[in-house]
Coordinates of C-alpha atoms (C1' of nucleotides) in Angstrom, one line a residue:
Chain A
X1 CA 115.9 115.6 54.2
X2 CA 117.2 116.0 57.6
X3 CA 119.8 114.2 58.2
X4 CA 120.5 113.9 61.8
X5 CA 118.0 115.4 64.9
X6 CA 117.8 112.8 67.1
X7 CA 116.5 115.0 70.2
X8 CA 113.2 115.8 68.0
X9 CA 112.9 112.3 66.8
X10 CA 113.2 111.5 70.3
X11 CA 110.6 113.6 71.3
X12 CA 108.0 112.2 68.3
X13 CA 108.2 108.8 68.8
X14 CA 108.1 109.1 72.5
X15 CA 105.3 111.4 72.4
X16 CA 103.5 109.2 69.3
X17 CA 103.5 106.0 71.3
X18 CA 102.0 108.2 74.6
X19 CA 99.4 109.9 72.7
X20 CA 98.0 106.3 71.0
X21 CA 98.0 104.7 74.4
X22 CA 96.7 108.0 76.8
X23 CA 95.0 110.0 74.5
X24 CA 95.6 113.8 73.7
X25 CA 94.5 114.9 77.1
X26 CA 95.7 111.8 79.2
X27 CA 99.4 112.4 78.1
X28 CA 101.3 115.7 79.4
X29 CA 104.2 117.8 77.7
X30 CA 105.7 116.8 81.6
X31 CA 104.8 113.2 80.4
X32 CA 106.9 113.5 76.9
X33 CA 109.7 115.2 78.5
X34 CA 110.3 112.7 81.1
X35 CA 110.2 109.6 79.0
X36 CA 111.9 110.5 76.6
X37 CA 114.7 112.0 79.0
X38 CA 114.5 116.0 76.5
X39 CA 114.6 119.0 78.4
X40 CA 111.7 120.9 78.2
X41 CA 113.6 123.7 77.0
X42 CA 114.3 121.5 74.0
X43 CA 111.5 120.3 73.4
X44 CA 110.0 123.8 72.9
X45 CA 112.5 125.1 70.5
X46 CA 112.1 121.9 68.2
X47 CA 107.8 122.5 68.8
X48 CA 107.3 126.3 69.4
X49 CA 103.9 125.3 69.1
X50 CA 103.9 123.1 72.0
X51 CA 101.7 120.1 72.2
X52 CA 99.4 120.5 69.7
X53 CA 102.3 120.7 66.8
X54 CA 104.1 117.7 68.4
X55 CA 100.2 116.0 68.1
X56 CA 99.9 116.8 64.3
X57 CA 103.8 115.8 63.6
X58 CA 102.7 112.4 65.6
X59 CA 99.7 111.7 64.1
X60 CA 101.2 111.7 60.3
X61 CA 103.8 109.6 61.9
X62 CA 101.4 106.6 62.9
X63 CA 99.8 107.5 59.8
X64 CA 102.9 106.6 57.5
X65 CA 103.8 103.8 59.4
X66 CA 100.2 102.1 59.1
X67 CA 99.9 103.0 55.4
X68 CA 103.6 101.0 55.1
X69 CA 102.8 98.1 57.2
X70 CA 99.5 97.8 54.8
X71 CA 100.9 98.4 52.1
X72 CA 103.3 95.3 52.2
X73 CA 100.0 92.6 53.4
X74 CA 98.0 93.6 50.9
X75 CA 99.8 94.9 47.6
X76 CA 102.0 91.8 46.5
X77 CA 98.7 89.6 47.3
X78 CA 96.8 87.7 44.4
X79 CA 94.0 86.7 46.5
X80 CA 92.4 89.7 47.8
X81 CA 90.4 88.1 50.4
X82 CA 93.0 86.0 51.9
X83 CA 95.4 89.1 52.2
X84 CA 92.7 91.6 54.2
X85 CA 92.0 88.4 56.4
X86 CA 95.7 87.9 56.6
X87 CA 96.6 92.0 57.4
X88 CA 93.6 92.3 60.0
X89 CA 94.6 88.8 61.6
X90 CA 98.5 90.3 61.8
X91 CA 97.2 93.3 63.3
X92 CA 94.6 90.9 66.1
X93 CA 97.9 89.6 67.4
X94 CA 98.8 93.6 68.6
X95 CA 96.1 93.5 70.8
X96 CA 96.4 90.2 72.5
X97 CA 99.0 92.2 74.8
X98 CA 98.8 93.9 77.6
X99 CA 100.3 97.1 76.6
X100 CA 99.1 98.0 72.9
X101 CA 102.0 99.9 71.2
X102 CA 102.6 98.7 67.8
X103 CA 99.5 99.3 66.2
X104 CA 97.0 101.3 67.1
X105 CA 94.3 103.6 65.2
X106 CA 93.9 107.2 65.3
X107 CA 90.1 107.3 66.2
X108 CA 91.2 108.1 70.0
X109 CA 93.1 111.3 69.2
X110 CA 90.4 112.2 66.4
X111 CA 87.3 111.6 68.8
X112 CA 89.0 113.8 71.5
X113 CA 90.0 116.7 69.1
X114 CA 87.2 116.9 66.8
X115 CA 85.2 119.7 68.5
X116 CA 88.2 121.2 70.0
X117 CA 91.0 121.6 68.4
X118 CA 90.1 122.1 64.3
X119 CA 94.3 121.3 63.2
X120 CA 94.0 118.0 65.0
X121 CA 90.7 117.4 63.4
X122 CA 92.1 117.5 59.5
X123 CA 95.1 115.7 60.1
X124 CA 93.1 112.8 61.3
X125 CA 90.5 113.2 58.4
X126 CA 93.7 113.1 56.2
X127 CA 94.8 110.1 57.7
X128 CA 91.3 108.3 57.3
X129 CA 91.3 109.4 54.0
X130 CA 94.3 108.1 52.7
X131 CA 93.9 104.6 54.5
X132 CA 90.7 104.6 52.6
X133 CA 92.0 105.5 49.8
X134 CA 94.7 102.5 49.8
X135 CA 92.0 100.2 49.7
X136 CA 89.8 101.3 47.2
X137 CA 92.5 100.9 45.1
X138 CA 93.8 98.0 45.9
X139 CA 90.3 96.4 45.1
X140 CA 89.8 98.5 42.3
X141 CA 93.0 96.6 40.9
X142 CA 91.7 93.1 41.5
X143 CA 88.5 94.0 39.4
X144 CA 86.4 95.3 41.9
X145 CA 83.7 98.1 39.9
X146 CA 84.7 101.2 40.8
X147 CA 81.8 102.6 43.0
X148 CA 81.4 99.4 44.7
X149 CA 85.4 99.7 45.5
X150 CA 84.7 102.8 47.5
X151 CA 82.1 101.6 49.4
X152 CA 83.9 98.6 50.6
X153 CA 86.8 100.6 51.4
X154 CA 84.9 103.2 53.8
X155 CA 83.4 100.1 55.2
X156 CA 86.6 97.9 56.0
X157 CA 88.3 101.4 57.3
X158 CA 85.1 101.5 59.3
X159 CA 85.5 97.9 60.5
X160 CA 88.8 98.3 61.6
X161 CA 88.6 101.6 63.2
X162 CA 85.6 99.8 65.4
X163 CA 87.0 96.5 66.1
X164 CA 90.4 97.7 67.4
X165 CA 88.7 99.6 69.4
X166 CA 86.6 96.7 70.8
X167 CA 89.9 94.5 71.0
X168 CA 91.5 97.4 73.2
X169 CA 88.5 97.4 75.5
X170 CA 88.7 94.0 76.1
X171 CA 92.1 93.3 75.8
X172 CA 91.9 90.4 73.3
X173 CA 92.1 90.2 69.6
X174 CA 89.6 88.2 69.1
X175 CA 86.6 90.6 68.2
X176 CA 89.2 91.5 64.9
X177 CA 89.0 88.1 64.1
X178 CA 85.9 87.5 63.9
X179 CA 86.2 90.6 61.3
X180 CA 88.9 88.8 59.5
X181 CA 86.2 85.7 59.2
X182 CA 83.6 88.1 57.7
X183 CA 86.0 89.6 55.0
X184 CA 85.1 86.8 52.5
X185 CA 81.2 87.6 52.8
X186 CA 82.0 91.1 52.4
X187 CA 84.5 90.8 48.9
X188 CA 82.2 88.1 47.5
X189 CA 80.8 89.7 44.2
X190 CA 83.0 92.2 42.9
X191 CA 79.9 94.8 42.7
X192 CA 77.0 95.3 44.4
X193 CA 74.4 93.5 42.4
X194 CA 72.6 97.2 41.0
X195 CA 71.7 97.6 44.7
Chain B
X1 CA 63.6 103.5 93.5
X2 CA 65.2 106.9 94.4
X3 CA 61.9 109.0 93.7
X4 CA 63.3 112.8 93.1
X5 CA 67.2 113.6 92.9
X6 CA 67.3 116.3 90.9
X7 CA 71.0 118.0 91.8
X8 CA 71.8 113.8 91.3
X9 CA 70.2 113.7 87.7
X10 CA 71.2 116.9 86.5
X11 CA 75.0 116.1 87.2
X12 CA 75.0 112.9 85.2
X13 CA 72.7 114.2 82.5
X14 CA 75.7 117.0 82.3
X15 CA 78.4 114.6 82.8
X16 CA 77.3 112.1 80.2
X17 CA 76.8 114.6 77.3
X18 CA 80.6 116.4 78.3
X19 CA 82.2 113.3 78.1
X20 CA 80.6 112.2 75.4
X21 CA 81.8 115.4 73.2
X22 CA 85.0 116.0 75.1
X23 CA 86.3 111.9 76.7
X24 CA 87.1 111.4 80.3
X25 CA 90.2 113.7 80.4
X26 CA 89.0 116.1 77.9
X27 CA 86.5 116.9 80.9
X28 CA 86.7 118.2 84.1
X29 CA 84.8 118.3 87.4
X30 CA 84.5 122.0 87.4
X31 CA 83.4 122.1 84.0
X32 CA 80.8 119.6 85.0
X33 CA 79.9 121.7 88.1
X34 CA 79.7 124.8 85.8
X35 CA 77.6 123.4 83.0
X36 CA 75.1 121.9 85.8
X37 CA 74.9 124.5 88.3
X38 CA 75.6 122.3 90.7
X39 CA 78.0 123.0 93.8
X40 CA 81.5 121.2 94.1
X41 CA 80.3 119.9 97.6
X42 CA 76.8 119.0 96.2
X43 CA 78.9 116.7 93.5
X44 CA 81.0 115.0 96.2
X45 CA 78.0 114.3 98.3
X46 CA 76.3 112.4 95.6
X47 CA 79.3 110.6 94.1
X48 CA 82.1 110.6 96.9
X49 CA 84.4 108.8 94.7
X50 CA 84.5 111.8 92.6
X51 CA 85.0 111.7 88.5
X52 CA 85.2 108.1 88.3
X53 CA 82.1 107.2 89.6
X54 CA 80.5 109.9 87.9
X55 CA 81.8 108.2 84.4
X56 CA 80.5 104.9 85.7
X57 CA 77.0 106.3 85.9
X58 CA 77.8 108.6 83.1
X59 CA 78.8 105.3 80.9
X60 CA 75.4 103.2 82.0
X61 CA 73.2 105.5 81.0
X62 CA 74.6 106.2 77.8
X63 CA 74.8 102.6 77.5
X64 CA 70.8 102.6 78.1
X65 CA 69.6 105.2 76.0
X66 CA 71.4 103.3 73.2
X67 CA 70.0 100.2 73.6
X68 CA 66.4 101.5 74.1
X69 CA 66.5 103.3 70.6
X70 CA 68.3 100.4 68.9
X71 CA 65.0 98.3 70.0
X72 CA 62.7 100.6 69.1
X73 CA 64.7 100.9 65.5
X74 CA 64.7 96.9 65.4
X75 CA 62.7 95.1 66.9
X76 CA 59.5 95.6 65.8
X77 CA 60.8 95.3 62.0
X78 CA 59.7 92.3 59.7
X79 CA 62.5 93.3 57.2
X80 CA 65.8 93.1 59.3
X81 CA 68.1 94.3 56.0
X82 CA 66.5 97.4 55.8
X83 CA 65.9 98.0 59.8
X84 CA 69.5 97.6 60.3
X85 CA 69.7 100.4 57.1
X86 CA 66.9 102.8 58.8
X87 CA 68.9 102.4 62.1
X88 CA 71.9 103.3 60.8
X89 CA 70.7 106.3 58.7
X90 CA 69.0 107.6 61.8
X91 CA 72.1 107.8 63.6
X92 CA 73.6 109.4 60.4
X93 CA 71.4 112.0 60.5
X94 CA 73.0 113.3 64.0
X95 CA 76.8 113.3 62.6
X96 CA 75.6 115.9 60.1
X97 CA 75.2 118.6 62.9
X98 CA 78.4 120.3 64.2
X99 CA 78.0 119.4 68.2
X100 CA 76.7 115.5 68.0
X101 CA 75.3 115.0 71.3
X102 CA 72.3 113.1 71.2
X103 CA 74.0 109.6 70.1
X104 CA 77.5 108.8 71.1
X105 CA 79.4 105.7 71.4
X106 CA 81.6 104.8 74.1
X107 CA 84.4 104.1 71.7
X108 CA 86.2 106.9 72.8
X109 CA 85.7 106.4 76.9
X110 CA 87.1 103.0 76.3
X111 CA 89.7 103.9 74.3
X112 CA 90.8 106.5 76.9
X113 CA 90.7 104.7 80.1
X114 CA 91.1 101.1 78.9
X115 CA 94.9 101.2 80.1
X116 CA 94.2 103.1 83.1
X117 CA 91.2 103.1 84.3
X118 CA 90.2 99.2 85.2
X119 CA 86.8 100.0 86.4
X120 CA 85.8 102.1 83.6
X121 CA 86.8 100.0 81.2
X122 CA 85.1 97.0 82.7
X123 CA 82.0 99.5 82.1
X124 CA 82.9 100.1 78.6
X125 CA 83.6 96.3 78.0
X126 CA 80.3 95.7 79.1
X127 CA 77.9 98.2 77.3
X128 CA 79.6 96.7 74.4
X129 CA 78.7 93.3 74.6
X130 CA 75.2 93.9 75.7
X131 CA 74.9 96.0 72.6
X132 CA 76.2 92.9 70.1
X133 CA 74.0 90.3 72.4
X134 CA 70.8 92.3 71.3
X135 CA 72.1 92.2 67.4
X136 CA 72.6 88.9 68.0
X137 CA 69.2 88.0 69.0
X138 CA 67.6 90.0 66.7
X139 CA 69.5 88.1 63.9
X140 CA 68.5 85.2 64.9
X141 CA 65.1 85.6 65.9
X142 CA 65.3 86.1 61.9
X143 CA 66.8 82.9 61.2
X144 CA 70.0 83.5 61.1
X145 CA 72.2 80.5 62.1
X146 CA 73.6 80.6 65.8
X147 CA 77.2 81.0 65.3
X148 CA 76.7 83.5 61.9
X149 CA 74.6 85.5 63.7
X150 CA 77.1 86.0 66.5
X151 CA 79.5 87.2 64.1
X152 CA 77.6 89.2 61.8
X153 CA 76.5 90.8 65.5
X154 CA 80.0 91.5 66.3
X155 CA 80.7 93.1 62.9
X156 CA 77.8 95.0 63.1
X157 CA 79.2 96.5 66.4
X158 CA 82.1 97.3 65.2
X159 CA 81.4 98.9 61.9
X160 CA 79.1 101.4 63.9
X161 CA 81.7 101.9 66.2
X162 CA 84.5 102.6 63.5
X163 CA 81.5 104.4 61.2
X164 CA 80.4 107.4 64.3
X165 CA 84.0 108.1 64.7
X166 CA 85.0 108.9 61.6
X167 CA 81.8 110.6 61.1
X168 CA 82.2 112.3 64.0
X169 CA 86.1 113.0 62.3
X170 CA 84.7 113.8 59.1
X171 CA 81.5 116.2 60.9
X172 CA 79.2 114.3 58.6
X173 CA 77.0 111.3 58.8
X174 CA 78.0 110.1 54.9
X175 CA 80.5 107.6 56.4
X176 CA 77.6 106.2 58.1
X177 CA 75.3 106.5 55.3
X178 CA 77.6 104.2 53.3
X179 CA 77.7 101.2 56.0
X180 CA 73.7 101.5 55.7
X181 CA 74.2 100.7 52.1
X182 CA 76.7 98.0 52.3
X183 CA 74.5 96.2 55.0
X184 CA 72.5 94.2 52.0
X185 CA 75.9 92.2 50.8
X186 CA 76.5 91.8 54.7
X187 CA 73.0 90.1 55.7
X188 CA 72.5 88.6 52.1
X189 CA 72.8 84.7 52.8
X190 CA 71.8 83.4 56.8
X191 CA 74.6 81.3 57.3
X192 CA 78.2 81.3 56.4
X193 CA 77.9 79.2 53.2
X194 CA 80.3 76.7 55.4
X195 CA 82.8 78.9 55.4
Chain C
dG1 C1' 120.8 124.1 70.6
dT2 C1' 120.5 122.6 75.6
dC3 C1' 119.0 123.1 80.1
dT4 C1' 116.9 125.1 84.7
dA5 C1' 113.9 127.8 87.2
dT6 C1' 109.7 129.6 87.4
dA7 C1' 105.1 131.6 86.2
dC8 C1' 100.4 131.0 86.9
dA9 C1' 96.0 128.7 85.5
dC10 C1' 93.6 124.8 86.5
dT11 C1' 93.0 120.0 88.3
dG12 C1' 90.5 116.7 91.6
dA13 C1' 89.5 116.7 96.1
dT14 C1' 88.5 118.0 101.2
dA15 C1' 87.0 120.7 105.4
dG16 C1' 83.8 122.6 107.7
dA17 C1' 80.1 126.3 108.1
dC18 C1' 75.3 126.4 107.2
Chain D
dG1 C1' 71.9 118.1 101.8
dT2 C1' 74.0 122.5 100.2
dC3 C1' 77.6 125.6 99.6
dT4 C1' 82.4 128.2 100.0
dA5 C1' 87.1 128.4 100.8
dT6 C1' 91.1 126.3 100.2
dC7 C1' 94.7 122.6 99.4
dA8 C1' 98.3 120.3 97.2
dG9 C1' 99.5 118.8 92.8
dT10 C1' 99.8 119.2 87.8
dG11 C1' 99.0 121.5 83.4
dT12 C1' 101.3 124.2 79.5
dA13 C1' 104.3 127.5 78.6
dT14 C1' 108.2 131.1 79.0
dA15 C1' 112.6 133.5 80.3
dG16 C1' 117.0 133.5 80.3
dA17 C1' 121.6 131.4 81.6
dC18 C1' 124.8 128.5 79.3

DNA sequence: GTCTATACACTGATAGAC
DNA sequence: GTCTATCAGTGTATAGAC
């Protein structure tokens, strides 16, 4: 749709990759506008809202991107199982780094908004949502019952969300991979045994 | 060991719930001095190195309160399937209120300062791992073999970690609720089958 | 659409009287 | 140990020239 703004999409991915790394409050419109060398005169006629409306554009950035990225482990699998290991194993290697950029969660940004700022809130419910969603289909399609689907969905969201945020605070992967050794205990039976 | 230090006390009581509800950056010494009636020169007396040392404290006790109510959820259980369920649903039941204050994780302190703040994430680091030692032991005080145990610990960890955000996202403790009932599949079998 | 200068509230921190 | 006044710096945001 639009074809060419290059100063705004300078401004989202600079301000996408701060916000992940700092935080809403750790990163500063001053922050944004330095790094990614816009004006702030700019940066307020592409974002009259300011920071909040570049925070909602960023979050359903990240969002896309990590929807795409898990989209392409986990859809062309025929082994389930090996494919989440696989996708949470691929994302590990991300946090073996020093400086975590590629892939990172939007728990920070939701944990710091959600008793302040209500927009912020629902975009990052959105985005749980719809990464939840992904999965419970995906399982549902490889002949997981239905109900059982969604539960295992909210808990590997729920896995992931925690263990990068594990792997972050101790700068290592490793705590995902141990998640990615659990996966097979987890998608053993494809229901829940009338529990 | 110090006997009465009330201004002491009543600053980190006030800083640990603020940065609990609002992260490290989200909160700020004068709201702290505010919210605890305490004087700005009072504050520096006690903590001289100012906002970090505060979240140090702030972090510890945290880190304290949650390990004496996960032992007083666990450890006197003979059924650890459905103590880990009854522990989980009691922390649900705090996500359901619109200002969560009484259990936190420090998910969101680690996330914020693990890039910048060495110290504090050193803290963070910390409370995590003596949180997934006492799952650890727990599990295999109840036979659980070594090495599963250590990683059904770790998950453990991290699906509460990834389960209070995104209750804390979604302002309801149903996320949570649905990692109680999953718990069953997770603890089924005491070792890995091998695996 | 781009850029600079500036407003002005608020930040963490300190000095020094009491 | 307690409290107030104040500092220098930074925060978001705006006005208005170009």
């Amino acid at each position: 749709m639009k074809s060419k703004n290059n100063t705004r999409d300078m401004i989202l991915e600079t301000a996408s990759r701060l916000f992940q790394r700092q935080g809403y409050n750790g990163t500063g419109i001053n922050q944004i506008i330095e790094e990614s060398g816009t004006p702030k005169g700019s940066l307020y006629y592409h974002f009259p809202n300011g920071k909040e409306e570049i925070a909602i554009e960023a979050i359903q950035l990240v969002k896309e991107k990590i929807l795409e990225q898990t989209k392409i482990d986990l859809l062309s699998a025929n082994d389930v199982t090996s494919a989440f290991q696989q996708h949470i194993n691929n994302i590990a290697d991300f946090y073996d780094t020093e400086d975590v950029t590629e892939w990172l969660k939007i728990g920070l940004l939701a944990s710091e908004t959600a008793s302040s700022h209500e927009t912020l809130r629902l975009s990052c419910e959105t985005a749980f949502t719809e990464g939840q969603k992904l999965y419970a289909d995906i399982l549902k399609e490889h002949g997981y019952e239905k109900n059982f689907a969604q539960e295992l969905a909210v808990t590997i969201n729920a896995l992931l969300e925690g263990a990068t945020t594990i792997s972050l605070t101790r700068k290592s992967g490793d705590t995902l991979r141990v998640i990615a050794n659990i996966i097979p205990t987890l998608l053993e039976n494809k229901n829940n045994g009338g529990k």
